[in-house]
Every structure is written in C-alpha cells, then in structure tokens.
Coordinates of C-alpha atoms and ligand atoms in Angstrom, one line a residue:
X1 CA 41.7 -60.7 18.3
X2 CA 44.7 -61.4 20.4
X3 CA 46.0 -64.9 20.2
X4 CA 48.5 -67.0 22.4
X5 CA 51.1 -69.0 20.5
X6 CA 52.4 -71.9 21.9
X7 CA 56.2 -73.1 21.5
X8 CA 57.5 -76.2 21.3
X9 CA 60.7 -76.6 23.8
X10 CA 63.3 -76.9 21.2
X11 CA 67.0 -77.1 21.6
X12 CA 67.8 -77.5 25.3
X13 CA 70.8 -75.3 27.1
X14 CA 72.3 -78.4 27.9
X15 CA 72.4 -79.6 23.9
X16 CA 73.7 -76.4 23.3
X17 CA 76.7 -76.7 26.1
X18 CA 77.6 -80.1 25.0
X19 CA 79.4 -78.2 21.9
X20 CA 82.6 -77.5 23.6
X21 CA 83.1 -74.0 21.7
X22 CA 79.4 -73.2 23.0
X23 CA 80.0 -74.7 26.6
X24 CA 81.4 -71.4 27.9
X25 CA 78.8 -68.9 25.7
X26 CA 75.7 -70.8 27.8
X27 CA 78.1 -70.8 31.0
X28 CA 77.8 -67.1 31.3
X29 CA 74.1 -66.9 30.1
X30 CA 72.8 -69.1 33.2
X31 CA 75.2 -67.3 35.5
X32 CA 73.5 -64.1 34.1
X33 CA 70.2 -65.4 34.1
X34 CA 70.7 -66.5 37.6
X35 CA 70.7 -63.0 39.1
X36 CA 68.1 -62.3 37.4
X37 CA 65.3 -64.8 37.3
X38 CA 64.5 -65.0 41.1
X39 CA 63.5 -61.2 41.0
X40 CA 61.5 -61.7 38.3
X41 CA 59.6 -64.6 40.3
X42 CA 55.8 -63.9 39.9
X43 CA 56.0 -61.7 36.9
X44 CA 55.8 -62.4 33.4
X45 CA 57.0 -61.3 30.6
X46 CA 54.4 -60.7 27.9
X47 CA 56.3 -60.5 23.9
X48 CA 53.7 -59.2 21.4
X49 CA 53.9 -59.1 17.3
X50 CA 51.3 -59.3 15.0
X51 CA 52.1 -62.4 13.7
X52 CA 53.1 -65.9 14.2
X53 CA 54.4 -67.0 10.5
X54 CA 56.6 -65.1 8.5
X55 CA 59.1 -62.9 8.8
X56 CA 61.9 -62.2 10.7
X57 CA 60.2 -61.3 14.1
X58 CA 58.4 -64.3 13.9
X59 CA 61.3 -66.5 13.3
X60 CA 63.6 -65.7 15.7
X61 CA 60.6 -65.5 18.9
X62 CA 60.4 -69.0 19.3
X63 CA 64.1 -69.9 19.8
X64 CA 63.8 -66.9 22.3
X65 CA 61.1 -67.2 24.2
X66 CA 61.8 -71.3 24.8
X67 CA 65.7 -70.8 26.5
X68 CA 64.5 -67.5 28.4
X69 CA 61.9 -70.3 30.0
X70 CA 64.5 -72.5 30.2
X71 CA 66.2 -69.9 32.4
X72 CA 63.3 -69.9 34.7
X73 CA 61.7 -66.7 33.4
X74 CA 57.8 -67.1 32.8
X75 CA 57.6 -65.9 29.2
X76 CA 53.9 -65.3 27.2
X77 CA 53.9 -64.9 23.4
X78 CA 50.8 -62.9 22.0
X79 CA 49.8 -62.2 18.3
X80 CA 47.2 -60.5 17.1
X81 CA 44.0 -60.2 14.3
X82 CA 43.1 -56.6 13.9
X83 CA 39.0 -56.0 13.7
X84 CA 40.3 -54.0 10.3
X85 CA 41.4 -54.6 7.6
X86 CA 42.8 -51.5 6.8
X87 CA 45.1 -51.8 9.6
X88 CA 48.0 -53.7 8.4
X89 CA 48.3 -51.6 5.1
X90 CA 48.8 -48.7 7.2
X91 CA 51.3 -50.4 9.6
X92 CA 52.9 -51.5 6.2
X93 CA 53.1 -47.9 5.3
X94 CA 54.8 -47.2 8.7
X95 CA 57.0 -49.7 8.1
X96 CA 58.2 -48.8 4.5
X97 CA 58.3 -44.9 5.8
X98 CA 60.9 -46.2 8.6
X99 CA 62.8 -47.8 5.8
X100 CA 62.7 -44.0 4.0
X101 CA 60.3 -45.7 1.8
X102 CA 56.3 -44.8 0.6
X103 CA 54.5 -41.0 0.4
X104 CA 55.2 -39.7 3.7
X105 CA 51.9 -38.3 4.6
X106 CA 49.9 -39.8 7.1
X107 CA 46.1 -38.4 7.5
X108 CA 44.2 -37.7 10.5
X109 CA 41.8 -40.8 9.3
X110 CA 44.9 -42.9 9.5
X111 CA 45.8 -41.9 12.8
X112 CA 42.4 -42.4 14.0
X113 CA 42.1 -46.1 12.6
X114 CA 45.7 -46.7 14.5
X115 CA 44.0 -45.7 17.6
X116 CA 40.8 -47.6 17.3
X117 CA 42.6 -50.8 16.7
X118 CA 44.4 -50.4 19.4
X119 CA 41.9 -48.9 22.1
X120 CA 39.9 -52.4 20.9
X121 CA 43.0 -54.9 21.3
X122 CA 44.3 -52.8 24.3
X123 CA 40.5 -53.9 25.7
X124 CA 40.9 -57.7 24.8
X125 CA 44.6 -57.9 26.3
X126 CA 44.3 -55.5 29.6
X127 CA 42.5 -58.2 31.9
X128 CA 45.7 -60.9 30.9
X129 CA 48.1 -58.8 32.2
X130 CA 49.0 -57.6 35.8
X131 CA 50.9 -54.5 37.0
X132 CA 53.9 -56.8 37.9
X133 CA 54.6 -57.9 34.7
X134 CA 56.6 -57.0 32.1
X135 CA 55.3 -55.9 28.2
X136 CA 57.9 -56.0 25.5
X137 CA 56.3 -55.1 22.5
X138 CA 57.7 -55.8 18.7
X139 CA 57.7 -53.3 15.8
X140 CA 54.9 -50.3 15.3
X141 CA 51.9 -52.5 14.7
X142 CA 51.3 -52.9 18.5
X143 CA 52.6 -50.3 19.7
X144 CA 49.6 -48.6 20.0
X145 CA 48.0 -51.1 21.3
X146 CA 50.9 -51.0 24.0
X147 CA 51.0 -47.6 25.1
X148 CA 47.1 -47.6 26.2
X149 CA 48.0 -51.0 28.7
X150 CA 50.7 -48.8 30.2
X151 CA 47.6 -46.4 31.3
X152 CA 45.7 -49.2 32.7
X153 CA 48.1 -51.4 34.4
X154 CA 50.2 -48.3 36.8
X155 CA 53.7 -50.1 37.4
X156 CA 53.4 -52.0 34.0
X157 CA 57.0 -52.2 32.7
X158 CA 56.8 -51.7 29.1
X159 CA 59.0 -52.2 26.1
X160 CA 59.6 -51.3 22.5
X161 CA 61.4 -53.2 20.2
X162 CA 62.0 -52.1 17.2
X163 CA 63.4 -53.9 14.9
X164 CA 63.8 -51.7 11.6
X165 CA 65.2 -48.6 11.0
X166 CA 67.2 -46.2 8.2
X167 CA 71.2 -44.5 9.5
X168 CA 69.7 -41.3 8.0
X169 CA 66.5 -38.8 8.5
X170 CA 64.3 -38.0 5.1
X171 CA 61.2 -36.8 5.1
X172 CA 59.5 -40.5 5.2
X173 CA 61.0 -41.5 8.1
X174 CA 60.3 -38.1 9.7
X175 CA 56.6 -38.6 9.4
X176 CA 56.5 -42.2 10.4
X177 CA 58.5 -41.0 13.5
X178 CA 56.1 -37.9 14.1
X179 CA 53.2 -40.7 13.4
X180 CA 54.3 -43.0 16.2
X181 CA 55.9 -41.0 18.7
X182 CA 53.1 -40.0 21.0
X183 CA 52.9 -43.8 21.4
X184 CA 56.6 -45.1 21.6
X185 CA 57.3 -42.2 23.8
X186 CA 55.8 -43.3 27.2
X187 CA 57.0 -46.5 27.0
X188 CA 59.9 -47.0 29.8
X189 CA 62.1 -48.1 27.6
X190 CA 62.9 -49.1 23.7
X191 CA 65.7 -50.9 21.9
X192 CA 66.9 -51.0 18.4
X193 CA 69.2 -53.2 16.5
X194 CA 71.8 -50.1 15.8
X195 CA 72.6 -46.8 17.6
X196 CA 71.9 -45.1 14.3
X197 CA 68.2 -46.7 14.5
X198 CA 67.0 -44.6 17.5
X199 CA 65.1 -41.5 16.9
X200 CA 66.6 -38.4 18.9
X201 CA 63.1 -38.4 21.3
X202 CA 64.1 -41.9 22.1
X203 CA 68.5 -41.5 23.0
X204 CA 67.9 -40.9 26.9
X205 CA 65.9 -44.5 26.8
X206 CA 67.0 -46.6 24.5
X207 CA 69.6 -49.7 24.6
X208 CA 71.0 -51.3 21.4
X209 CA 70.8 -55.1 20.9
X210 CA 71.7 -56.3 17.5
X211 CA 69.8 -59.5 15.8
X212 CA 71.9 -63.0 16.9
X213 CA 71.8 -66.5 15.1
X214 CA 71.1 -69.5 16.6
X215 CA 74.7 -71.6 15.8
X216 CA 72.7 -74.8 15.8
X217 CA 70.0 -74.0 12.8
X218 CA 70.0 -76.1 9.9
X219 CA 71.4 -72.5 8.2
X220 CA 74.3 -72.5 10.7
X221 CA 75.1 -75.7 12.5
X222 CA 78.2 -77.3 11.2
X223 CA 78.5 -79.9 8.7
X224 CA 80.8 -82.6 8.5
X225 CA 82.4 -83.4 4.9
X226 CA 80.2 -86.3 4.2
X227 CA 77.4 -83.9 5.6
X228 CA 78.3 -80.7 3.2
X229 CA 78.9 -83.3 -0.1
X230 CA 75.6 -84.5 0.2
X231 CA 73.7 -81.8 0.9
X232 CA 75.4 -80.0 -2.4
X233 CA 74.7 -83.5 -3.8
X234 CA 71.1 -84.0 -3.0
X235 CA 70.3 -80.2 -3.9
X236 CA 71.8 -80.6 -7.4
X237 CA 75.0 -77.9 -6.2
X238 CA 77.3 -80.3 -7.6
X239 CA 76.9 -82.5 -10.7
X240 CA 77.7 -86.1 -10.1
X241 CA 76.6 -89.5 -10.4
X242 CA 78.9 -91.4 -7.4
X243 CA 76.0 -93.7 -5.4
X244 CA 75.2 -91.5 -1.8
X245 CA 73.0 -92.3 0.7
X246 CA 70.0 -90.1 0.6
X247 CA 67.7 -89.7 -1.8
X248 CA 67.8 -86.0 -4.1
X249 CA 65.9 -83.2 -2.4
X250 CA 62.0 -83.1 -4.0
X251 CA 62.9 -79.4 -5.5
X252 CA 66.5 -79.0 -6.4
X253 CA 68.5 -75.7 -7.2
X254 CA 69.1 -74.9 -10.9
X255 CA 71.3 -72.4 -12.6
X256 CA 70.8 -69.5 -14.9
X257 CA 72.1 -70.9 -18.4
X258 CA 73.1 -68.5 -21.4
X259 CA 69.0 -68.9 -22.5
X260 CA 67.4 -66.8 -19.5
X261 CA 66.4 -70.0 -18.2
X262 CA 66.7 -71.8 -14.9
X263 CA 68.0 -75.5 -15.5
X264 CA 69.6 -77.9 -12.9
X265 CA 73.3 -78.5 -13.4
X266 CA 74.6 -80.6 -15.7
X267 CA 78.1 -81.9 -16.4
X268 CA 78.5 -79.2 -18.3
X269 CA 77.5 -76.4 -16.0
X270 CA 78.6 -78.0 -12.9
X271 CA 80.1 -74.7 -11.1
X272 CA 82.9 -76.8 -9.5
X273 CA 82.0 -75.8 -5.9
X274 CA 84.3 -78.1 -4.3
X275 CA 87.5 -77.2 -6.2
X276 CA 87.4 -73.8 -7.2
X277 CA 87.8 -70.8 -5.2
X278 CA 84.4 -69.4 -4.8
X279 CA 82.7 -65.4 -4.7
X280 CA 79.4 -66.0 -3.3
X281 CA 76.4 -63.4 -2.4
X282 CA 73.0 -65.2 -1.0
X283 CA 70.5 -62.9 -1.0
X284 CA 66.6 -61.8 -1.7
X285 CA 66.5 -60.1 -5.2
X286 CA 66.4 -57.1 -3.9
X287 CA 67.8 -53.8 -5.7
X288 CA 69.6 -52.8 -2.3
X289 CA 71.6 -56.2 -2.1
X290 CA 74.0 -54.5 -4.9
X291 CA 74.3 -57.7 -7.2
X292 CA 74.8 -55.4 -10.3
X293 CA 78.1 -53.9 -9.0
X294 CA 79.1 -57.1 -7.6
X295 CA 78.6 -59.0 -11.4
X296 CA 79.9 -56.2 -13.1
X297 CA 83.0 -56.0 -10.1
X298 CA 83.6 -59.6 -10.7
X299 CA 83.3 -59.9 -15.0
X300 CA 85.4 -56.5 -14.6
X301 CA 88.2 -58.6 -12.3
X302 CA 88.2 -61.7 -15.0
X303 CA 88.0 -59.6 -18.1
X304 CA 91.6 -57.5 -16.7
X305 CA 93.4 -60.3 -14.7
X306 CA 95.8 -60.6 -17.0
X307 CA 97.2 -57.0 -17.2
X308 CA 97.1 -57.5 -13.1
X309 CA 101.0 -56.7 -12.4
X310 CA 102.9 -59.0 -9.6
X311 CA 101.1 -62.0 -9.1
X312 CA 102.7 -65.5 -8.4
X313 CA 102.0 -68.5 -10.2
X314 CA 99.1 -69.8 -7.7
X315 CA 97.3 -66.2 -7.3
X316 CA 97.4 -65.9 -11.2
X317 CA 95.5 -69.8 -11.1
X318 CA 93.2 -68.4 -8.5
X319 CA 91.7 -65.7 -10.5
X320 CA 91.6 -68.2 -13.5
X321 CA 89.9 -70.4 -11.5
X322 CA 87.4 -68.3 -9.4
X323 CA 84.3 -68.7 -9.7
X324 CA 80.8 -66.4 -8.8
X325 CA 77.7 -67.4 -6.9
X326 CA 74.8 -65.3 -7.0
X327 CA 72.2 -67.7 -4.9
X328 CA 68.1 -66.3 -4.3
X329 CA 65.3 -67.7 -3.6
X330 CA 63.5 -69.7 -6.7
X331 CA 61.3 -66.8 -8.9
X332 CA 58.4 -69.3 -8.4
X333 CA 58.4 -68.4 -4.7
X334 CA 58.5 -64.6 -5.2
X335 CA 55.7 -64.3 -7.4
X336 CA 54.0 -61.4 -4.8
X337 CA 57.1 -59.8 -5.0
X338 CA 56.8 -57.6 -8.9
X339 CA 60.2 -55.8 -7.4
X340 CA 61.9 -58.9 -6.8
X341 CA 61.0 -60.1 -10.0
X342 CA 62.2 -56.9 -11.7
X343 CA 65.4 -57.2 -10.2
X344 CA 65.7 -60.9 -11.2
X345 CA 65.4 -60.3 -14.6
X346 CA 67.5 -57.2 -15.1
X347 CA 69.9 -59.4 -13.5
X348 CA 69.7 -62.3 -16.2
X349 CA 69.8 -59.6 -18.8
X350 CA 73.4 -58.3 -17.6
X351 CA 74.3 -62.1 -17.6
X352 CA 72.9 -63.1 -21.0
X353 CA 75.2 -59.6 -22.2
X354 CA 78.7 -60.9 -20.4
X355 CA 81.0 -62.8 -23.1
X356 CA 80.7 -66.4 -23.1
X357 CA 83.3 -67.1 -21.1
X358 CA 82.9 -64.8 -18.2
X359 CA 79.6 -66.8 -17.9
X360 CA 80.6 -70.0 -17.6
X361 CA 82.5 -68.1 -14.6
X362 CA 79.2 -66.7 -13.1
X363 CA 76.6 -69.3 -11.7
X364 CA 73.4 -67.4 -10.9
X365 CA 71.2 -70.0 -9.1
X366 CA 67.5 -70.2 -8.0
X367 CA 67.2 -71.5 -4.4
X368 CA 64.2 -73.6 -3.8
X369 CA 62.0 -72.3 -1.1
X370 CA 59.5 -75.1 -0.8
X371 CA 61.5 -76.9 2.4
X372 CA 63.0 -74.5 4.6
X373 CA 65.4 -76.8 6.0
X374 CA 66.7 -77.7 2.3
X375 CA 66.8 -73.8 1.7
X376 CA 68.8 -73.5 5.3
X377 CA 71.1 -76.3 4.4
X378 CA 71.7 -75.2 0.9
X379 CA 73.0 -72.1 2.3
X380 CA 74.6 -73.4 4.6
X381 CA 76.8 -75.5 2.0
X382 CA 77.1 -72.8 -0.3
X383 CA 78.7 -70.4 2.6
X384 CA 80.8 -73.2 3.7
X385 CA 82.3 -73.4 0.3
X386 CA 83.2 -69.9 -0.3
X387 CA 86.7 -69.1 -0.2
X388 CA 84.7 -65.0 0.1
X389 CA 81.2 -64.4 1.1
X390 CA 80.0 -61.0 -0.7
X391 CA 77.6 -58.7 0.8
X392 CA 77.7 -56.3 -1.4
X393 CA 74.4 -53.8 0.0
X394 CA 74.1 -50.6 -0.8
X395 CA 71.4 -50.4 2.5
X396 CA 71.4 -53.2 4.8
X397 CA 69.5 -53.1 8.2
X398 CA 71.9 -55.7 9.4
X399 CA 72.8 -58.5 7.2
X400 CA 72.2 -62.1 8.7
X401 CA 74.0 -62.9 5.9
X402 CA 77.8 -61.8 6.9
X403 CA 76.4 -63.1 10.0
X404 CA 76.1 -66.5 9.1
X405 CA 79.3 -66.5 6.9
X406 CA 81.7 -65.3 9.4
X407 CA 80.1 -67.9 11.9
X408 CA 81.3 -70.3 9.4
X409 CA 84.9 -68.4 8.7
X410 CA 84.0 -67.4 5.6
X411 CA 86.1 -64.1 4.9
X412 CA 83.5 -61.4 4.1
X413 CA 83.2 -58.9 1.7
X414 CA 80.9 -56.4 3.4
X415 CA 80.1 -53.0 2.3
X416 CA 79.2 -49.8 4.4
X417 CA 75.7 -49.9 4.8
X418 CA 74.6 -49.5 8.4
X419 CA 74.2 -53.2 9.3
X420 CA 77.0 -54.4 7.9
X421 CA 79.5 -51.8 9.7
X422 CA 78.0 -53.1 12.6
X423 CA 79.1 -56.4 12.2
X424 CA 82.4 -55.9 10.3
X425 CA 85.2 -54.2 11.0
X426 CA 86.8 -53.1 8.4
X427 CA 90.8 -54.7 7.6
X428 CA 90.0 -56.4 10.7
X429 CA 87.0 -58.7 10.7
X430 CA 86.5 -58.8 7.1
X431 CA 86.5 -55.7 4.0
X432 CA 84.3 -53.0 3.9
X433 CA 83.2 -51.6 0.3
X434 CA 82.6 -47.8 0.8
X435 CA 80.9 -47.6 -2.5
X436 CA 78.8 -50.5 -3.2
X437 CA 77.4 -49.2 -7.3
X438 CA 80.9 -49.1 -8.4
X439 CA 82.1 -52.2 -10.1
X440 CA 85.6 -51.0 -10.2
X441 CA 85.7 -50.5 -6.6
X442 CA 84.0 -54.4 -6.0
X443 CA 86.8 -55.8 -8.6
X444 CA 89.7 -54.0 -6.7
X445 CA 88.5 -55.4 -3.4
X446 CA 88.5 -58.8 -4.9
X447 CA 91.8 -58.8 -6.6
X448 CA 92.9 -57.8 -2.6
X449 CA 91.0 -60.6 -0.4
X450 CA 91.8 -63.2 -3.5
X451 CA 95.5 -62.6 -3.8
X452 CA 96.1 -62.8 0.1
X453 CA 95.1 -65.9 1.3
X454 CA 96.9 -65.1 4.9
X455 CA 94.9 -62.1 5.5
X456 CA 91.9 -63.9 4.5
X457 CA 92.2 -66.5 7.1
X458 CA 93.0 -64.0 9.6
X459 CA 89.2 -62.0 8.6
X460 CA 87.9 -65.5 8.9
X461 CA 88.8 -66.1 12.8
X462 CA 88.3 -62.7 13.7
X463 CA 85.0 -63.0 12.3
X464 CA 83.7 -65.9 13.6
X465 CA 85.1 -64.7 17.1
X466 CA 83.2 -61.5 16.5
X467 CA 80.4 -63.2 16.1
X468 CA 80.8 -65.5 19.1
X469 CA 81.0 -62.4 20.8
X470 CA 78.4 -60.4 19.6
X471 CA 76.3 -61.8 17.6
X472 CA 75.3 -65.7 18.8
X473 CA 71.6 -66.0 20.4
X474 CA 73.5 -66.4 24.3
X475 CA 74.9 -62.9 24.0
X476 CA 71.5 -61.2 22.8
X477 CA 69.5 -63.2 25.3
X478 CA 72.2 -62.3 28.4
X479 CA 71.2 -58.8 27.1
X480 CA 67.6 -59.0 27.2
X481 CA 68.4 -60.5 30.8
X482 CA 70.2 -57.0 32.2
X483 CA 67.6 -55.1 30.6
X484 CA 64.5 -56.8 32.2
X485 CA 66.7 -57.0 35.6
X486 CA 66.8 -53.3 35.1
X487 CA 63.5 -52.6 34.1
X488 CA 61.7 -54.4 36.6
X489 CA 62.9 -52.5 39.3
X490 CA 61.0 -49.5 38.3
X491 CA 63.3 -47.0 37.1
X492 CA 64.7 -47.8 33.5
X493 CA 68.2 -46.5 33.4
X494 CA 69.5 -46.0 29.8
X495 CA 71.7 -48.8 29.3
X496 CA 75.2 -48.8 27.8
X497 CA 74.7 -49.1 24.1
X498 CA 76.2 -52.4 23.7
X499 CA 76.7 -53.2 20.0
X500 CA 78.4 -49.7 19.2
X501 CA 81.7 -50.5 17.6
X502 CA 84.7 -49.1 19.0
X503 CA 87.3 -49.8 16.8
X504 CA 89.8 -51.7 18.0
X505 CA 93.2 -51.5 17.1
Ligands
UDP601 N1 68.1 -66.5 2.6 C1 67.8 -67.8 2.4 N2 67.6 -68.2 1.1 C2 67.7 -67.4 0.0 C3 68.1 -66.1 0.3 C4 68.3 -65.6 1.6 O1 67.6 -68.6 3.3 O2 67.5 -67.9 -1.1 C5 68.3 -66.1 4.0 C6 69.7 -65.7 4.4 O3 70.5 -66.8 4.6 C7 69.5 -64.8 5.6 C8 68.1 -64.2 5.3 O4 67.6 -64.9 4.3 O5 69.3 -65.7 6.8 C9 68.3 -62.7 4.8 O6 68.6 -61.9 5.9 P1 69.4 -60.6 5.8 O7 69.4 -60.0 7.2 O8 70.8 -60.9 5.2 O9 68.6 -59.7 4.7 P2 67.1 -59.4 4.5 O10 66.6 -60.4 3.5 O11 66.4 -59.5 5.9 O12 67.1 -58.0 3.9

C-alpha cells in the first residue's frame, strides 16, 4: 500500500536568513533555485522510502522536502506497506550485504518476491504519476518498485538515491549489487553519499551528494551560556544544586560507576564538564565506532603522561585534568539491539578493569532516548563542551557526528574510515587516525591535539567553514536543485562529483 505523508512547513528560509552567518548560505540557494523552479513548473517531484518513522532517511525528508516547496518546487512524499511480509527481511538483507554484511547468497525465490512486491506497488503508484514528473527514489526497498514506473510512464525522469554503501568490494556486497542491478541500472540517474559508494555499472551516471545538517536542530542550533548550563543542568551533565529556571528533564543521563551500573551524577562523580578539558565520542554502541581503542588510547595517555618529555606547566595540568566522555543512547532503549548490548557491556567490563583513578577520569554515560529533543540537546551540550570531539570508527558511512562537532568548532579527532575522510581533512580540518584498533596510535594523537591548543583552534574554524561549505542542508539542497534542472531536460549528464576531496594545500 502506498501512502502520502504530509509535512508540516517548518523552519521558513526567511528564519533561516535572519542568522547573519546563514544569510548568505540561503542567498545562493534561492538564486539557485530560481533558475531552476520555473522549468520545473507543472512537474513534480515524487521522493519515495519505505517509511515515514525511523531512521535516517526518514529524518532528514521532512526538512527537505518543506524548503524545496518553499523554493516553489511541487514536491510529493510517498511511503509504502508491502502486501508481504517477507519483503522487508529481504530488503534488510540487501541492506546489510551493501554494508559487507549477512550470507551473500540471494535465491531465485528472493528475487521473485522483490519483483512481485514491486510489480503490485508499481500498479498502486503508476496512475499518481505523469510522464513530466520527476521520481527520486530512496535506498533498495523501492527500487524495484521504481524501475517498472520508468516502463510505464515513457519520459519519467527517474532517480536513485542511495544512501549506504561500503569503500571496498567483498563478496556480500557483490551479490547485493548483482541482486539489484537489473533495477538500478535503467534509472537515468543515481547518487550516493561518497564516490567510493558507486558501483562501477553506475560511474558514467552517478553524482555524489554527501548527507547535510540542518544548523537550526535542537542537535545543532547554538546555545547561549545560560542555554548550555541548563540544559547540562536539567539533564543531570553537571551536578549542582544553584536554583535554575526549568524544571529537570523527566529521564536524566547517568553515568557508569565502578559497580557496572548506571547512576545519575553525584557530587562525587560530577565529570566537571564545564572546567576540565574534555575527550568526547557520542555514538550508538556499535563495534565499528572504535570505543575500545579510544578507552584504551585515552587510560594508555593518563597512565604515561608523566614520562611525556617537554611539556609546559599548563599542558602538563591539561592532561591531569582531561577528562573522557563516552555518551550512547540509554541500554533501556536498545533492548532490540543484542549487538548493541554486547558491545555495551564489553565496554563496562574494560572500565570496571582500568585502575581506580583512571576511572574517575573516564565518564561513560547513558543518553536517554525517551525525548528526542532532550537527546538532541544533550548532545548538543556535550559537543559544545569538548575541548576534542573523538570519532574514533573503524567503518563509518559518514559520521553526522564530526558533522555536528565541527559545526560547533569542536576540533575533531576523526579516523580514516570512508565517511569521515570525506569530511576531514587531515592536519587541516581536524586529525585523521589511520589505525582506529590501536590504542597507542589514539593516545599519541591525543597527546598532539591536547598539547597544541593553537592548532586546535585553527581545526576548529576550518572545520566549521568546511562544513558551512559542504556539509549544511542549503549546500545539499542547491545540489539536488542542478541535478533536477539537469535531469528534467531529458538527457542526464553525469554530474561533477561534488563532495570528492581535493586536498587542499
Ligand atoms: N546520537 C544521538 N544520541 C546518542 C547517540 C547518537 O542523538 O545517544 C546521534 C548523533 O548525534 C548523530 C547520529 O545519532 O546525529 C549518529 O549518526 P552518525 O552518522 O554519526 O552514525 P550512525 O549511527 O548513523 O552510524
């Protein structure tokens, strides 16, 4: 069953531009869009996912699809309910294989399940749509589903996007690429969030457009110091009884104490977020966010500070001081999630086994995720207070993450893995760990961004620059607008592959 999904307006342009460092960012989006919206008078533009709630698809839609009709382009969100049960397993499959993930054989009853679901949705949708309009589809589920409208609506401009992918071939994503292809293939055109996303049958079509934030998100708009204090206040960050104005948040963050438990802070185990200099890694507990190396890395740094030759007096205080943040979501809210949990508590284990007094340096806290917007603004404060943001991934398909902390000019501590290099230059925008399992390698990169204070300032502008750039909602959306302009025309010309990094001086 195909479903429409209606979005509330949101954020107006106008809101946007009345930030003086955003004025200039929507500037050149309406000068964009208004090239581009008069020839795509009369058509619309159709986005379709399979789902409305959860997930980052999901998520960042809304936001997009409200300023593109803001821009004057008629745009259509469509989700769907597959007849099948068995469908979204498989599509699960397809996903994990992408990811290099799951038993890479697909059968020839798989196959044929993919195409009835998507002969019957293809059925439902092919009487909404017109042969002026534009299809951008999201991600393999309706892909399918996508490929049979192209054959009923001649002149259809169609779209992939897909928004996963692995910066190396292995047999699993070999057979989810052989699984979809016949489909993905006669679309006009497809885009992925990295060049090293795009499967060779897709090069001579395909543009790059990597994931954006929206600078105005309870996870990202700025916070004055009043703001920042009470929201570490309210969701028990900081330990303190002073009177404030708003009540505490219903479900309140707590940290990992030497019993395995969760408890909220005390006087005691206040982490000292406002004064200290502060490591911090936000992340789901996942096995690829390398939190292992980055503990080990840090208790590694502590435990040999003092043999650490040519220090000053204030650097030598810094490392004494320094503190670790190792923020994910609450273990209540992950109980679907047996990995997760794994992960979690192999993680308390290595903590429990530190010596007493690295602990007290190492907060590992439980995010609630009950309220999104008190998870957004939590991390929001805790990135704000970071005098180094870790992402310390040993995979990462981009890493809102570093995205959010360099908006914030937090210097990051990135590692290699594909997303990341997107987004950081390394010495330049931030540091890049080449080898994200090795503690030794995490502690030395510390001991660097920690002891240079100058250089760390300098990664923070650069970064947040980069991400004004690159990476804020007004540069995706001005490049969705050059691709529709030249889609709808008719003949898709490959564009320039716009997030590929030359590196700069
Ligand atoms: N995040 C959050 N609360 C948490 C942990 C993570 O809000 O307790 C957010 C984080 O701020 C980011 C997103 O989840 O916006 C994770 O996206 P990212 O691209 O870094 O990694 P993914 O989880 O998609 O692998």
């Amino acid at each position: 069953m195909i479903e429409s999904v209606s979005i509330p307006p949101g954020l107006s342009l106008d809101h946007y531009a009345s930030y003086a460092h955003l004025a200039l960012a929507v500037q050149d989006l309406r000068a964009e869009a208004a090239t581009v919206a008069p020839a795509l008078e009369g058509r619309k533009v159709w986005m379709i996912n399979s789902t409305a709630q959860g997930g980052g698809v999901a998520e960042m839609l809304p936001r997009m699809i409200s300023l593109l009709r803001e821009l004057g382009l008629e745009v259509e969100w469509l989700t769907f309910t597959p007849h099948d049960e068995r469908f979204f397993p498989l599509t699960k499959k397809i996903h994990n294989l992408i990811h290099g993930a799951g038993d890479p054989t697909l059968s020839e009853e798989e196959r044929a399940l993919y195409d009835e679901v998507s002969e019957r949705l293809a059925d439902e949708l092919a009487p909404r749509l017109s042969s002026d309009d534009v299809m951008v589809v999201h991600d393999p589920q309706p892909a399918g589903m996508g490929a049979l409208l192209e054959r009923r609506h001649p002149g259809l401009v169609t779209i992939w996007r897909c928004h996963i992918g692995l910066d190396e071939e292995t047999p699993e994503t070999r057979a989810a690429w052989d699984f979809l292809q016949p489909y993905i293939c006669t679309y006009d055109h497809s885009v992925f969030s990295a060049p090293e996303y795009i499967p060779p049958f897709l090069t001579s079509k395909s543009t790059v457009i990597a994931p954006a934030i929206d600078p105005l998100t309870d996870k990202n708009r700025p916070l004055s110091v009043h703001q920042l204090a009470g929201v570490l206040r309210n969701a028990g960050l900081v330990f303190d009884d002073a009177p404030v104005l708003y009540p505490d948040y219903a479900h309140r963050a707590k940290r990992l104490d030497a019993d395995g438990a969760f408890h909220p802070l005390s006087r005691d185990t206040d982490i000292g977020l406002l004064y200290r200099p502060i490591v911090t890694q936000v992340s789901r507990w996942d096995r690829l966010k390398g939190w292992d190396a980055l503990l080990e890395g840090f208790a590694l740094m502590k435990r040999h500070r003092e043999a650490i030759r040519g220090l000053d007096e204030v650097q030598r205080r810094r490392l004494d001081l320094v503190r670790l943040v190792l923020a994910g979501p609450d273990p209540a809210s992950i109980q679907d999630d047996p990995e997760g949990r794994e992960v979690l508590a192999e993680l308390i284990d290595r903590y429990r086994n530190l010596p007493a007094e690295i602990r007290e340096d190492v907060a590992l806290l439980s995010l609630p995720m009950a309220s999104r917007r008190e998870n957004a603004l939590m991390v929001n404060a805790l990135q704000n207070c970071s005098t180094i943001v870790a992402q310390n991934s040993l995979r990462e398909g981009f890493g809102l993450t570093a995205t959010e902390a360099m908006w914030k000019r937090a210097p990051v501590l990135g590692s290699t893995a594909c997303g990341l290099r997107q987004q950081i230059r390394d010495g330049l925008d931030g540091r890049l760990n080449p080898s994200p399992t090795d503690a030794r390698c995490v502690a030395d990169l510390l001991i660097e961004m920690l002891g240079d204070p100058q250089r760390r300032d300098l990664y923070a502008r650069r970064g947040q620059r980069r991400v004004h750039e690159e990476f804020l909602v007004f540069a995706q959306l001005r490049r969705w607008l050059r691709l529709l302009s030249r889609a709808h025309g008719g003949t898709v010309e490959p564009v320039r592959r716009i997030s590929s990094l030359p590196p700069e001086a």
